[in-house]
Amino acid sequence: MGDSTLVLGQRLSAWCGHAPALEEDIALANIALDLIGQTQLWLGLAGQREGKDRDADTLAFHRDAWDFRNLLLVEQPNRDFGVTMMRQFLFDTWHLEALRALTHHTDADISAIAQKAVKEVTYHRERSTDTVIALGDGTEESHARMQSALDRLWPYVGEMFEADADDLTDMAALRPAFDAHLAATLSAATLTQPSSDFAHLGGKTGVRHTEHLGHMLATMQVLPRSYPDAKW
Amino acid sequence: MVTTQVPLDDIWRWLSDVPDPEIPVISVVDLGIVRDVQWDGDTLRVTVTPTYSGCPATAVIDMEIEAALRAKGIEHVTLKRQIAPPWTTDWLSDAGRAKLEAYGIAPPRPAGGPARCPRCHATTVERISQFGSTPCKAQWRCKDCLEPFDYFKCI
């Protein structure tokens, strides 16, 4: 959970000062901030449970690509605003369902983080859903870009529901709620859901990240790695 | 060593003078983020809950609470961050809500939008964006006086 929010938070931060409108710029920066805040909670808890004296910053800045356990979807590059918003919509739709399930987790710390995050992510999903509808059902150009973004990112959807031993909840069980929200949104957005079930796997397990993660981490980690005791 | 435990009512009164760094018209007590204050021997334990998990003001708020209490002569202060139950805008005091509106920020409402424009009080308002200048605010606009304004969003 923490690696996915970290990687997506870092990706979104790159839009700061570059989004197509001031409101979009502010929204993306705020969502990035929420995700980085959630990362501090998740990675903070992970470090505490691991018991090897690693805090959230150590886990974020001093691990290499193969040690990251994020979804492949979130490490995909921003490309244009359409791809960024489609990636956000697909992630938010899964994220909200995952957090709702985790609010009932038997571990009190996990449940507490989920209860906090679910409030923030409710706003994230509302916004990305509205944006996908507005752009999908917008001009010929915006429609074409959103359909192309969906086609490009679709192979990274399946991994979100792929079960593995480290999952905090039954990820496959989230699929019906995801599919329902997806279908309603795509229909309103006049977009077509791709028919292929093919899914790239390996991000969540760390076995096979895409080439994009390493480049992103190089930028994100350079300062604390080059100047290990830097304070600011 | 002799220690004096200042009455908790005084502590709460002092804390109600500590402003929120982003919205200085309301205090950290108005905001509802100070959850508990307890003496443990000669140490004062203050429990604070963050508004949004990534809110950069959180660290500043912690510093200001500590500085305010030290300025009153309390030597040992520890701050504890508590995230459950999560902060909700329901904890904003009535005084805080009134101060927000007077400052030009529409206070949160469970209905999900501002009741009226904080400037001209017209009720015809529309949303510009669910996100605003800080994590806790959304951008709205009055369709009457046409001024954009901040809305403290409900969570």
Coordinates of C-alpha atoms in Angstrom, one line a residue:
Chain A
M1 CA 0.0 0.0 0.0
G2 CA 2.8 2.4 1.0
D3 CA 4.9 1.8 -2.1
S4 CA 2.0 2.4 -4.4
T5 CA 1.0 5.6 -2.7
L6 CA 4.7 6.8 -2.7
V7 CA 5.3 6.1 -6.4
L8 CA 2.0 7.7 -7.5
G9 CA 2.6 10.6 -5.1
Q10 CA 6.0 11.2 -6.7
R11 CA 4.6 10.9 -10.2
L12 CA 1.8 13.4 -9.5
S13 CA 4.3 15.9 -7.9
A14 CA 6.0 16.2 -11.3
W15 CA 2.8 18.0 -12.5
C16 CA 3.2 20.8 -10.0
G17 CA 3.5 24.0 -12.1
H18 CA 2.8 22.2 -15.4
A19 CA -0.9 21.2 -15.3
P20 CA -3.2 22.6 -18.1
A21 CA -5.1 24.9 -15.7
L22 CA -4.5 26.3 -12.2
E23 CA -7.3 24.3 -10.6
E24 CA -5.9 21.1 -12.1
D25 CA -2.4 22.0 -10.9
I26 CA -3.6 22.6 -7.3
A27 CA -5.8 19.5 -7.3
L28 CA -2.9 17.2 -8.5
A29 CA -0.5 18.7 -5.9
N30 CA -3.0 18.2 -3.2
I31 CA -3.7 14.6 -4.2
A32 CA 0.1 14.0 -4.3
L33 CA 0.3 15.5 -0.8
D34 CA -2.4 13.2 0.5
L35 CA -0.7 10.1 -1.0
I36 CA 2.7 11.1 0.4
G37 CA 1.1 11.6 3.8
Q38 CA -0.5 8.1 3.6
T39 CA 2.9 6.8 2.6
Q40 CA 4.4 8.1 5.8
L41 CA 1.8 6.2 7.7
W42 CA 2.1 3.0 5.8
L43 CA 5.9 2.9 5.5
G44 CA 6.2 4.2 9.1
L45 CA 4.1 1.2 10.3
A46 CA 6.0 -1.2 8.0
G47 CA 9.4 0.0 9.5
Q48 CA 8.1 -0.3 13.0
R49 CA 6.8 -3.9 12.4
E50 CA 10.0 -4.9 10.7
G51 CA 12.0 -3.8 13.8
K52 CA 15.2 -3.1 11.9
D53 CA 15.4 0.6 12.8
R54 CA 14.2 1.7 9.4
D55 CA 11.7 4.6 9.3
A56 CA 9.5 5.8 6.5
D57 CA 12.2 7.9 4.9
T58 CA 14.8 5.1 5.0
L59 CA 12.3 2.8 3.3
A60 CA 11.4 5.4 0.7
F61 CA 14.9 6.6 -0.1
H62 CA 17.3 3.7 0.6
R63 CA 15.7 0.9 -1.3
D64 CA 16.3 -0.1 -5.0
A65 CA 13.7 -0.8 -7.6
W66 CA 13.6 -4.6 -7.0
D67 CA 12.7 -3.9 -3.3
F68 CA 9.7 -1.9 -4.2
R69 CA 6.3 -3.6 -4.0
N70 CA 4.1 -1.1 -5.8
L71 CA 1.6 -1.8 -8.6
L72 CA 2.9 -1.5 -12.1
L73 CA 0.1 0.9 -12.9
V74 CA 1.4 3.7 -10.7
E75 CA 5.0 3.6 -12.1
Q76 CA 3.8 4.3 -15.6
P77 CA 5.0 7.7 -16.8
N78 CA 2.7 10.7 -16.7
R79 CA 2.8 11.3 -20.5
D80 CA -0.1 13.7 -21.3
F81 CA -2.8 14.9 -18.9
G82 CA -5.2 12.3 -20.3
V83 CA -2.9 9.4 -19.4
T84 CA -2.3 10.9 -16.0
M85 CA -6.0 11.2 -15.2
M86 CA -6.9 7.8 -16.6
R87 CA -4.1 6.3 -14.5
Q88 CA -5.5 8.2 -11.5
F89 CA -9.1 7.1 -12.1
L90 CA -8.1 3.4 -12.4
F91 CA -5.9 3.6 -9.3
D92 CA -8.5 5.6 -7.2
T93 CA -11.3 3.2 -8.1
W94 CA -9.2 0.3 -6.8
H95 CA -7.7 2.3 -3.9
L96 CA -11.0 3.3 -2.5
E97 CA -12.3 -0.3 -2.5
A98 CA -9.1 -1.6 -1.0
L99 CA -9.2 1.0 1.8
R100 CA -12.8 0.4 2.5
A101 CA -12.0 -3.3 3.0
L102 CA -8.9 -2.5 5.2
T103 CA -11.0 -0.3 7.6
H104 CA -12.3 -3.7 8.9
H105 CA -8.8 -5.2 9.2
T106 CA -8.2 -6.9 12.6
D107 CA -4.9 -5.1 13.1
A108 CA -5.9 -1.8 14.8
D109 CA -3.0 0.2 13.2
I110 CA -3.9 -1.0 9.7
S111 CA -7.5 -0.2 10.2
A112 CA -6.6 3.3 11.6
I113 CA -4.6 4.2 8.5
A114 CA -7.3 3.0 6.2
Q115 CA -10.0 5.0 8.1
K116 CA -7.9 8.1 7.7
A117 CA -7.0 7.5 4.1
V118 CA -10.5 6.5 2.9
K119 CA -11.8 10.0 3.6
E120 CA -9.1 11.6 1.4
V121 CA -9.4 9.0 -1.3
T122 CA -13.2 9.5 -1.6
Y123 CA -12.4 13.0 -2.8
H124 CA -9.7 11.7 -5.2
R125 CA -12.0 9.2 -6.8
E126 CA -14.8 11.7 -7.1
R127 CA -12.5 14.1 -9.0
S128 CA -10.8 11.6 -11.3
T129 CA -14.2 10.1 -12.2
D130 CA -15.6 13.5 -13.1
T131 CA -12.5 14.4 -15.1
V132 CA -12.6 11.1 -17.1
I133 CA -16.3 11.7 -17.9
A134 CA -15.7 15.3 -18.9
L135 CA -12.7 14.5 -21.1
G136 CA -14.1 11.2 -22.5
D137 CA -17.4 12.9 -23.4
G138 CA -15.7 16.1 -24.4
T139 CA -14.2 17.1 -27.8
E140 CA -13.2 14.6 -30.5
E141 CA -9.6 15.2 -29.5
S142 CA -10.1 14.7 -25.7
H143 CA -12.2 11.6 -26.4
A144 CA -9.5 10.1 -28.6
R145 CA -6.8 10.8 -26.0
M146 CA -8.8 9.3 -23.2
Q147 CA -9.6 6.1 -25.2
S148 CA -6.0 5.8 -26.1
A149 CA -5.0 6.3 -22.4
L150 CA -7.4 3.6 -21.4
D151 CA -6.1 1.2 -24.0
R152 CA -2.5 1.9 -23.0
L153 CA -3.1 1.4 -19.3
W154 CA -5.6 -1.4 -19.4
P155 CA -2.9 -4.2 -19.2
Y156 CA -1.9 -2.8 -15.8
V157 CA -5.4 -3.2 -14.3
G158 CA -5.4 -6.9 -13.7
E159 CA -2.5 -6.8 -11.3
M160 CA -4.5 -4.9 -8.8
F161 CA -6.7 -7.9 -8.2
E162 CA -4.0 -10.6 -8.4
A163 CA -3.9 -12.4 -5.1
D164 CA -0.5 -13.0 -3.4
A165 CA 0.5 -14.1 0.1
D166 CA 1.5 -10.6 1.3
D167 CA -1.9 -9.0 0.6
L168 CA -3.6 -7.3 3.5
T169 CA -7.0 -8.2 2.2
D170 CA -8.6 -10.4 -0.5
M171 CA -7.8 -8.3 -3.5
A172 CA -9.7 -10.5 -5.9
A173 CA -12.9 -9.8 -3.9
L174 CA -12.6 -6.0 -4.8
R175 CA -13.1 -6.7 -8.5
P176 CA -17.0 -6.6 -8.7
A177 CA -17.2 -3.2 -7.0
F178 CA -14.3 -1.9 -9.2
D179 CA -16.0 -3.2 -12.3
A180 CA -19.3 -1.6 -11.4
H181 CA -17.8 1.9 -10.9
L182 CA -15.7 1.4 -14.0
A183 CA -18.6 0.4 -16.2
A184 CA -20.8 3.3 -15.0
T185 CA -18.0 5.8 -15.5
L186 CA -16.9 4.6 -18.9
S187 CA -20.5 4.6 -20.1
A188 CA -21.0 8.2 -19.0
A189 CA -17.6 9.0 -20.6
T190 CA -18.6 7.3 -23.9
L191 CA -15.4 5.2 -23.7
T192 CA -15.0 1.5 -24.5
Q193 CA -13.6 -0.9 -22.1
P194 CA -10.9 -3.1 -23.8
S195 CA -11.9 -6.7 -24.2
S196 CA -8.5 -8.3 -23.5
D197 CA -7.9 -9.8 -20.0
F198 CA -4.1 -9.7 -20.4
A199 CA -2.4 -8.4 -17.3
H200 CA 1.3 -7.5 -16.8
L201 CA 2.3 -8.8 -13.3
G202 CA 5.4 -8.4 -11.1
G203 CA 5.2 -4.9 -9.6
K204 CA 3.5 -5.9 -6.4
T205 CA 5.8 -8.9 -5.9
G206 CA 8.9 -6.9 -7.0
V207 CA 9.8 -9.6 -9.5
R208 CA 9.5 -7.5 -12.7
H209 CA 9.0 -3.8 -12.6
T210 CA 8.8 -1.8 -15.8
E211 CA 11.9 0.1 -16.9
H212 CA 10.2 3.4 -15.7
L213 CA 10.5 2.8 -12.0
G214 CA 14.3 2.9 -11.8
H215 CA 14.4 6.2 -13.6
M216 CA 11.8 7.7 -11.3
L217 CA 13.6 6.5 -8.2
A218 CA 16.9 7.9 -9.4
T219 CA 15.4 11.3 -9.5
M220 CA 13.5 10.9 -6.2
Q221 CA 16.3 9.4 -4.2
V222 CA 19.4 11.3 -5.5
L223 CA 19.6 13.9 -2.7
P224 CA 19.4 11.6 0.4
R225 CA 21.7 9.1 -1.4
S226 CA 24.3 11.6 -2.4
Y227 CA 24.2 13.5 0.9
P228 CA 23.1 10.8 3.4
D229 CA 23.0 13.2 6.4
A230 CA 21.5 16.1 4.6
K231 CA 18.9 18.1 6.6
W232 CA 16.5 20.7 5.3
Chain B
M1 CA 12.0 17.7 42.8
V2 CA 8.8 19.7 43.3
T3 CA 6.6 19.9 40.3
T4 CA 3.5 22.0 39.7
Q5 CA 0.8 20.7 37.6
V6 CA -1.0 23.6 36.0
P7 CA -4.7 23.0 36.0
L8 CA -5.8 21.5 32.6
D9 CA -8.4 24.2 32.1
D10 CA -5.6 26.7 32.0
I11 CA -3.8 24.5 29.5
W12 CA -6.9 24.3 27.2
R13 CA -7.3 28.1 27.5
W14 CA -3.6 28.6 26.4
L15 CA -4.0 26.2 23.5
S16 CA -7.1 28.1 22.4
D17 CA -4.7 31.0 21.7
V18 CA -2.5 28.9 19.4
P19 CA -3.5 29.8 15.8
D20 CA -3.8 27.4 12.9
P21 CA -0.8 28.4 10.7
E22 CA -2.7 28.3 7.5
I23 CA -6.0 29.8 8.8
P24 CA -4.8 32.1 11.6
V25 CA -8.3 33.2 12.6
I26 CA -9.1 29.9 14.2
S27 CA -7.1 28.1 16.9
V28 CA -5.9 24.5 17.1
V29 CA -8.7 24.0 19.7
D30 CA -11.4 25.5 17.3
L31 CA -10.1 23.1 14.7
G32 CA -10.7 20.1 17.0
I33 CA -7.2 18.6 16.5
V34 CA -6.2 18.7 20.1
R35 CA -7.7 15.5 21.3
D36 CA -6.4 15.2 24.8
V37 CA -4.2 16.9 27.4
Q38 CA -3.0 15.0 30.5
W39 CA -0.4 15.3 33.2
D40 CA 1.9 12.4 33.6
G41 CA 4.0 13.3 36.7
D42 CA 5.8 16.6 35.6
T43 CA 5.3 15.9 31.9
L44 CA 2.4 17.3 30.0
R45 CA 1.1 14.9 27.3
V46 CA -0.8 16.5 24.4
T47 CA -2.5 14.3 21.9
V48 CA -2.9 15.8 18.4
T49 CA -4.7 14.4 15.4
P50 CA -3.7 15.5 11.9
T51 CA -6.4 17.0 9.6
Y52 CA -5.1 15.5 6.3
S53 CA -2.4 12.9 6.4
G54 CA -0.1 14.9 4.2
C55 CA -0.9 18.3 5.5
P56 CA 2.4 20.2 5.8
A57 CA 0.9 22.4 8.5
T58 CA 1.0 19.4 10.9
A59 CA 4.6 19.8 11.8
V60 CA 4.3 23.6 12.2
I61 CA 1.2 23.1 14.5
D62 CA 3.2 20.6 16.7
M63 CA 6.0 23.2 17.0
E64 CA 3.6 26.0 17.8
I65 CA 1.8 24.0 20.5
E66 CA 5.1 23.1 22.1
A67 CA 6.4 26.6 21.9
A68 CA 3.2 28.1 23.4
L69 CA 3.3 25.7 26.4
R70 CA 7.0 26.3 27.0
A71 CA 6.4 30.0 26.9
K72 CA 3.9 29.5 29.8
G73 CA 6.7 27.8 31.8
I74 CA 5.8 24.2 31.1
E75 CA 9.2 22.4 30.9
H76 CA 8.3 18.9 29.8
V77 CA 5.9 18.6 26.9
T78 CA 5.4 15.5 24.8
L79 CA 3.2 15.5 21.7
K80 CA 1.5 12.3 20.6
R81 CA 0.1 11.9 17.1
Q82 CA -3.2 10.0 17.1
I83 CA -4.8 9.0 13.8
A84 CA -7.8 7.0 15.0
P85 CA -10.6 8.0 15.2
P86 CA -9.7 10.1 12.1
W87 CA -10.2 13.8 12.3
T88 CA -13.6 15.0 11.0
T89 CA -14.9 18.5 10.3
D90 CA -17.7 17.7 12.9
W91 CA -15.0 18.5 15.5
L92 CA -14.8 22.1 14.4
S93 CA -16.2 24.2 17.1
D94 CA -19.2 26.5 16.6
A95 CA -17.0 29.5 17.4
G96 CA -14.5 28.2 14.8
R97 CA -17.2 27.9 12.1
A98 CA -18.4 31.5 12.8
K99 CA -14.8 32.8 12.6
L100 CA -14.2 31.0 9.4
E101 CA -17.1 32.6 7.7
A102 CA -16.2 36.0 9.0
Y103 CA -12.7 35.4 7.5
G104 CA -14.2 34.6 4.1
I105 CA -14.0 30.8 4.2
A106 CA -17.4 29.1 4.0
P107 CA -17.7 26.5 6.9
P108 CA -18.2 22.8 6.2
R109 CA -21.6 21.3 6.0
P110 CA -22.6 17.7 5.9
A111 CA -24.7 18.4 2.8
G112 CA -21.4 18.7 0.9
G113 CA -21.3 22.3 -0.1
P114 CA -21.4 25.8 1.3
A115 CA -24.8 27.2 2.5
R116 CA -24.0 30.6 1.2
C117 CA -21.4 33.0 -0.2
P118 CA -19.3 34.1 2.8
R119 CA -19.0 37.6 1.3
C120 CA -22.5 38.6 0.1
H121 CA -24.5 35.7 1.7
A122 CA -26.2 34.8 -1.6
T123 CA -27.2 31.1 -1.7
T124 CA -26.6 30.6 -5.4
V125 CA -23.1 29.1 -5.4
E126 CA -21.2 26.7 -7.7
R127 CA -18.2 24.5 -7.3
I128 CA -15.0 25.3 -9.2
S129 CA -12.8 22.5 -7.9
Q130 CA -12.9 20.0 -5.1
F131 CA -9.3 21.0 -4.2
G132 CA -8.0 24.3 -3.1
S133 CA -5.1 26.3 -1.7
T134 CA -4.7 23.8 1.3
P135 CA -5.7 20.2 1.6
C136 CA -8.8 21.1 3.7
K137 CA -10.4 23.5 1.3
A138 CA -12.3 23.4 -2.0
Q139 CA -12.8 26.3 -4.5
W140 CA -16.3 27.6 -5.0
R141 CA -17.8 30.7 -6.7
C142 CA -20.8 32.9 -5.9
K143 CA -23.1 33.2 -8.9
D144 CA -24.5 36.4 -7.5
C145 CA -21.4 38.6 -6.6
L146 CA -19.3 36.4 -8.9
E147 CA -16.4 36.2 -6.3
P148 CA -14.6 32.9 -5.9
F149 CA -14.2 31.8 -2.3
D150 CA -12.8 28.9 -0.3
Y151 CA -15.0 26.3 1.2
F152 CA -13.7 24.3 4.2
K153 CA -14.7 20.8 2.9
C154 CA -16.4 18.1 4.9
I155 CA -14.5 15.0 5.8

